[in-house]
PDB file of C-alpha atoms in Angstrom:
ATOM      1  CA  MET O   1     -92.621   6.334   1.771  1.00  0.00           C
ATOM      2  CA  LYS O   2     -91.457   8.191   4.069  1.00  0.00           C
ATOM      3  CA  HIS O   3     -87.749   9.087   5.110  1.00  0.00           C
ATOM      4  CA  GLU O   4     -87.403   8.416   8.222  1.00  0.00           C
ATOM      5  CA  LYS O   5     -84.777  10.410  10.421  1.00  0.00           C
ATOM      6  CA  ASN O   6     -82.236   8.813  11.556  1.00  0.00           C
ATOM      7  CA  PRO O   7     -80.932   9.064  15.049  1.00  0.00           C
ATOM      8  CA  LYS O   8     -77.610   8.022  14.421  1.00  0.00           C
ATOM      9  CA  HIS O   9     -77.487  10.340  11.873  1.00  0.00           C
ATOM     10  CA  GLU O  10     -75.778  13.498  12.440  1.00  0.00           C
ATOM     11  CA  PRO O  11     -75.442  16.389  10.295  1.00  0.00           C
ATOM     12  CA  PRO O  12     -72.742  17.618   8.974  1.00  0.00           C
ATOM     13  CA  MET O  13     -70.108  19.682  10.566  1.00  0.00           C
ATOM     14  CA  PRO O  14     -69.343  22.794   8.853  1.00  0.00           C
ATOM     15  CA  HIS O  15     -65.981  22.609   6.722  1.00  0.00           C
ATOM     16  CA  GLU O  16     -63.250  22.633   9.052  1.00  0.00           C
ATOM     17  CA  PRO O  17     -59.438  23.130   7.208  1.00  0.00           C
ATOM     18  CA  PRO O  18     -57.584  19.887   7.478  1.00  0.00           C
ATOM     19  CA  ARG O  19     -55.271  20.274  10.136  1.00  0.00           C
ATOM     20  CA  LYS O  20     -51.542  20.351   9.841  1.00  0.00           C
ATOM     21  CA  GLU O  21     -49.125  17.928  11.175  1.00  0.00           C
ATOM     22  CA  LYS O  22     -46.389  19.458  12.803  1.00  0.00           C
ATOM     23  CA  LYS O  23     -43.104  17.012  11.771  1.00  0.00           C
ATOM     24  CA  LYS O  24     -41.058  15.861  14.362  1.00  0.00           C
ATOM     25  CA  HIS O  25     -37.289  17.552  13.655  1.00  0.00           C
ATOM     26  CA  ARG O  26     -35.041  14.886  14.646  1.00  0.00           C
ATOM     27  CA  ARG O  27     -31.972  16.938  16.394  1.00  0.00           C
ATOM     28  CA  ARG O  28     -28.666  16.106  15.803  1.00  0.00           C
ATOM     29  CA  GLY O  29     -26.670  17.200  19.279  1.00  0.00           C
ATOM     30  CA  GLY O  30     -26.771  13.334  20.136  1.00  0.00           C
ATOM     31  CA  GLY O  31     -24.832  12.554  16.933  1.00  0.00           C
ATOM     32  CA  ILE O  32     -22.540  15.681  17.038  1.00  0.00           C
ATOM     33  CA  LEU O  33     -21.532  15.035  20.495  1.00  0.00           C
ATOM     34  CA  ILE O  34     -20.677  11.429  20.039  1.00  0.00           C
ATOM     35  CA  LEU O  35     -18.169  12.816  17.384  1.00  0.00           C
ATOM     36  CA  LEU O  36     -17.093  15.856  19.803  1.00  0.00           C
ATOM     37  CA  LEU O  37     -16.221  13.332  22.280  1.00  0.00           C
ATOM     38  CA  LEU O  38     -14.421  10.473  19.938  1.00  0.00           C
ATOM     39  CA  LEU O  39     -12.173  13.799  18.655  1.00  0.00           C
ATOM     40  CA  ILE O  40     -11.407  14.724  21.848  1.00  0.00           C
ATOM     41  CA  ILE O  41     -10.193  11.063  23.013  1.00  0.00           C
ATOM     42  CA  ALA O  42      -8.252  10.394  20.316  1.00  0.00           C
ATOM     43  CA  ILE O  43      -6.420  13.823  20.796  1.00  0.00           C
ATOM     44  CA  LEU O  44      -5.582  12.952  24.536  1.00  0.00           C
ATOM     45  CA  ILE O  45      -4.220   9.041  22.982  1.00  0.00           C
ATOM     46  CA  LEU O  46      -1.499  11.065  21.094  1.00  0.00           C
ATOM     47  CA  LEU O  47      -0.795  13.553  23.691  1.00  0.00           C
ATOM     48  CA  PHE O  48       0.092  10.953  26.095  1.00  0.00           C
ATOM     49  CA  PHE O  49       0.652   7.856  24.926  1.00  0.00           C
ATOM     50  CA  ASN O  50       2.667   9.252  22.189  1.00  0.00           C
ATOM     51  CA  PRO O  51       2.124   6.255  19.056  1.00  0.00           C
ATOM     52  CA  PHE O  52       3.277   7.917  16.413  1.00  0.00           C
ATOM     53  CA  GLY O  53       6.982   9.191  18.095  1.00  0.00           C
ATOM     54  CA  TRP O  54       6.535  12.582  17.453  1.00  0.00           C
ATOM     55  CA  GLY O  55       8.301  15.336  20.082  1.00  0.00           C
ATOM     56  CA  ASN O  56      10.725  14.937  22.330  1.00  0.00           C
ATOM     57  CA  GLY O  57       8.924  13.424  25.195  1.00  0.00           C
ATOM     58  CA  GLY O  58       5.508  13.543  27.051  1.00  0.00           C
ATOM     59  CA  ALA O  59       2.376  15.433  27.407  1.00  0.00           C
ATOM     60  CA  PHE O  60       2.868  19.026  28.388  1.00  0.00           C
ATOM     61  CA  GLY O  61       6.559  19.354  27.423  1.00  0.00           C
ATOM     62  CA  LEU O  62       7.724  16.989  29.985  1.00  0.00           C
ATOM     63  CA  GLY O  63      10.391  15.008  27.975  1.00  0.00           C
ATOM     64  CA  GLY O  64      14.356  15.205  28.734  1.00  0.00           C
ATOM     65  CA  GLN O  65      14.784  18.133  25.606  1.00  0.00           C
ATOM     66  CA  GLN O  66      17.920  19.401  24.669  1.00  0.00           C
ATOM     67  CA  ASN O  67      19.015  22.705  23.612  1.00  0.00           C
ATOM     68  CA  SER O  68      22.099  23.433  20.926  1.00  0.00           C
ATOM     69  CA  SER O  69      25.047  24.123  23.412  1.00  0.00           C
ATOM     70  CA  ASN O  70      23.953  20.516  25.056  1.00  0.00           C
ATOM     71  CA  SER O  71      24.201  18.894  21.440  1.00  0.00           C
ATOM     72  CA  SER O  72      27.453  20.333  20.473  1.00  0.00           C
ATOM     73  CA  ASP O  73      28.858  19.361  23.942  1.00  0.00           C
ATOM     74  CA  ASN O  74      27.584  15.853  23.422  1.00  0.00           C
ATOM     75  CA  SER O  75      29.643  15.716  20.178  1.00  0.00           C
ATOM     76  CA  SER O  76      32.899  16.767  21.521  1.00  0.00           C
ATOM     77  CA  ALA O  77      32.168  13.888  24.674  1.00  0.00           C
ATOM     78  CA  VAL O  78      31.569  11.524  21.971  1.00  0.00           C
ATOM     79  CA  SER O  79      34.700  12.067  19.880  1.00  0.00           C
ATOM     80  CA  ASP O  80      37.001  12.231  23.070  1.00  0.00           C
ATOM     81  CA  SER O  81      35.607   9.364  24.565  1.00  0.00           C
ATOM     82  CA  SER O  82      36.344   6.864  21.269  1.00  0.00           C
ATOM     83  CA  GLU O  83      39.969   7.695  21.609  1.00  0.00           C
ATOM     84  CA  SER O  84      39.740   6.394  25.487  1.00  0.00           C
ATOM     85  CA  VAL O  85      37.007   3.394  24.332  1.00  0.00           C
ATOM     86  CA  SER O  86      40.665   1.498  23.766  1.00  0.00           C
ATOM     87  CA  ASP O  87      41.578   1.544  27.552  1.00  0.00           C
ATOM     88  CA  THR O  88      38.252   1.598  29.023  1.00  0.00           C
ATOM     89  CA  VAL O  89      35.614  -0.497  29.775  1.00  0.00           C
ATOM     90  CA  MET O  90      32.295  -0.053  30.260  1.00  0.00           C
ATOM     91  CA  ILE O  91      29.786  -1.818  32.832  1.00  0.00           C
ATOM     92  CA  LYS O  92      26.222  -1.291  32.441  1.00  0.00           C
ATOM     93  CA  ILE O  93      23.521  -2.007  34.983  1.00  0.00           C
ATOM     94  CA  GLU O  94      20.111  -1.636  33.687  1.00  0.00           C
ATOM     95  CA  ASN O  95      17.447  -2.743  36.008  1.00  0.00           C
ATOM     96  CA  GLU O  96      18.813  -6.207  36.747  1.00  0.00           C
ATOM     97  CA  ASP O  97      20.823  -6.530  33.506  1.00  0.00           C
ATOM     98  CA  ILE O  98      24.831  -6.452  33.315  1.00  0.00           C
ATOM     99  CA  TYR O  99      26.463  -5.258  30.528  1.00  0.00           C
ATOM    100  CA  PHE O 100      30.115  -5.491  29.959  1.00  0.00           C
ATOM    101  CA  ASP O 101      30.887  -2.797  26.899  1.00  0.00           C
ATOM    102  CA  GLY O 102      27.702  -3.532  25.292  1.00  0.00           C
ATOM    103  CA  GLU O 103      27.468  -7.182  25.774  1.00  0.00           C
ATOM    104  CA  LEU O 104      24.699  -8.671  28.472  1.00  0.00           C
ATOM    105  CA  CYS O 105      26.681 -10.608  30.687  1.00  0.00           C
ATOM    106  CA  THR O 106      26.043 -12.504  33.829  1.00  0.00           C
ATOM    107  CA  GLU O 107      27.641 -11.799  37.889  1.00  0.00           C
ATOM    108  CA  SER O 108      29.864 -15.199  36.885  1.00  0.00           C
ATOM    109  CA  GLU O 109      30.945 -14.059  33.274  1.00  0.00           C
ATOM    110  CA  LEU O 110      31.336 -10.244  34.162  1.00  0.00           C
ATOM    111  CA  ARG O 111      33.888 -11.739  36.920  1.00  0.00           C
ATOM    112  CA  GLU O 112      35.651 -14.023  33.898  1.00  0.00           C
ATOM    113  CA  LYS O 113      36.079 -10.907  31.564  1.00  0.00           C
ATOM    114  CA  VAL O 114      37.584  -8.623  34.084  1.00  0.00           C
ATOM    115  CA  ILE O 115      39.828 -11.367  35.342  1.00  0.00           C
ATOM    116  CA  ALA O 116      40.569 -12.349  31.646  1.00  0.00           C
ATOM    117  CA  LEU O 117      41.399  -8.693  31.100  1.00  0.00           C
ATOM    118  CA  GLY O 118      43.204  -7.240  34.346  1.00  0.00           C
ATOM    119  CA  THR O 119      45.007  -4.299  34.800  1.00  0.00           C
ATOM    120  CA  GLU O 120      45.042  -3.898  31.011  1.00  0.00           C
ATOM    121  CA  LYS O 121      41.751  -1.585  30.662  1.00  0.00           C
ATOM    122  CA  LYS O 122      39.946   0.555  32.831  1.00  0.00           C
ATOM    123  CA  TYR O 123      36.557  -0.316  34.269  1.00  0.00           C
ATOM    124  CA  GLU O 124      33.869   2.446  34.430  1.00  0.00           C
ATOM    125  CA  LEU O 125      30.342   1.734  36.269  1.00  0.00           C
ATOM    126  CA  GLU O 126      27.125   3.743  34.907  1.00  0.00           C
ATOM    127  CA  HIS O 127      24.209   2.119  36.678  1.00  0.00           C
ATOM    128  CA  SER O 128      21.966   5.038  37.285  1.00  0.00           C
ATOM    129  CA  LEU O 129      19.073   2.855  35.950  1.00  0.00           C
ATOM    130  CA  ALA O 130      20.024  -0.436  38.426  1.00  0.00           C
ATOM    131  CA  ILE O 131      18.043  -1.729  40.999  1.00  0.00           C
ATOM    132  CA  LYS O 132      19.759  -2.071  44.528  1.00  0.00           C
ATOM    133  CA  SER O 133      20.190  -5.471  44.681  1.00  0.00           C
ATOM    134  CA  THR O 134      22.086  -5.824  41.498  1.00  0.00           C
ATOM    135  CA  TYR O 135      24.326  -2.822  42.119  1.00  0.00           C
ATOM    136  CA  ASP O 136      25.088  -3.965  45.438  1.00  0.00           C
ATOM    137  CA  SER O 137      26.231  -7.374  43.983  1.00  0.00           C
ATOM    138  CA  VAL O 138      28.530  -6.042  41.238  1.00  0.00           C
ATOM    139  CA  THR O 139      30.161  -3.045  43.101  1.00  0.00           C
ATOM    140  CA  ALA O 140      30.807  -6.027  46.017  1.00  0.00           C
ATOM    141  CA  LEU O 141      32.646  -8.143  42.519  1.00  0.00           C
ATOM    142  CA  LEU O 142      34.241  -5.102  41.526  1.00  0.00           C
ATOM    143  CA  THR O 143      35.895  -3.913  44.710  1.00  0.00           C
ATOM    144  CA  GLU O 144      36.990  -7.919  45.394  1.00  0.00           C
ATOM    145  CA  LEU O 145      38.571  -7.398  42.199  1.00  0.00           C
ATOM    146  CA  GLU O 146      40.025  -3.973  42.700  1.00  0.00           C
ATOM    147  CA  ASP O 147      41.279  -5.240  45.264  1.00  0.00           C
ATOM    148  CA  ALA O 148      42.767  -8.947  44.267  1.00  0.00           C
ATOM    149  CA  LEU O 149      43.682  -7.520  40.420  1.00  0.00           C
ATOM    150  CA  GLY O 150      44.863  -3.900  41.326  1.00  0.00           C
ATOM    151  CA  ILE O 151      42.740  -2.772  38.389  1.00  0.00           C
ATOM    152  CA  THR O 152      41.219   0.642  38.276  1.00  0.00           C
ATOM    153  CA  VAL O 153      37.289   0.996  38.534  1.00  0.00           C
ATOM    154  CA  ASN O 154      34.958   4.023  38.570  1.00  0.00           C
ATOM    155  CA  TYR O 155      31.979   3.546  40.246  1.00  0.00           C
ATOM    156  CA  ASN O 156      30.520   7.147  39.270  1.00  0.00           C
ATOM    157  CA  GLU O 157      28.836   8.112  42.666  1.00  0.00           C
TER     158      GLU O 157
END
């Protein structure tokens, strides 16, 4: 038997060292970037929405801050007003709500209470947060009662 040369058979290649496959390293920059964005969002929420009640006001020092001289003035004003509470009734308007000495009331109830007390008390109107239509109707009512009953009203204008 003769050995036939197999044309399909290729001679062996000289020995090459096996190639090392390059390992692909995962980049962690994406995860770090997401964590950084979450941290920035959390800080902005704390600054602008103040969910824990930290500080005197909003972000960047826009709140109403008081120094020690103002707080001492306020404490003396409170003690002075506590003496005069017995002869002065506060009528306060906040938005559309009317308060008579701290009690929420309607315009008709306000009229009845002022008529009941009459000239026994002085009346003071606080309206810094009032809606104009409510303020106008309350001042018209107080002016009418002032003329009819002879009461004293401080409108704080």
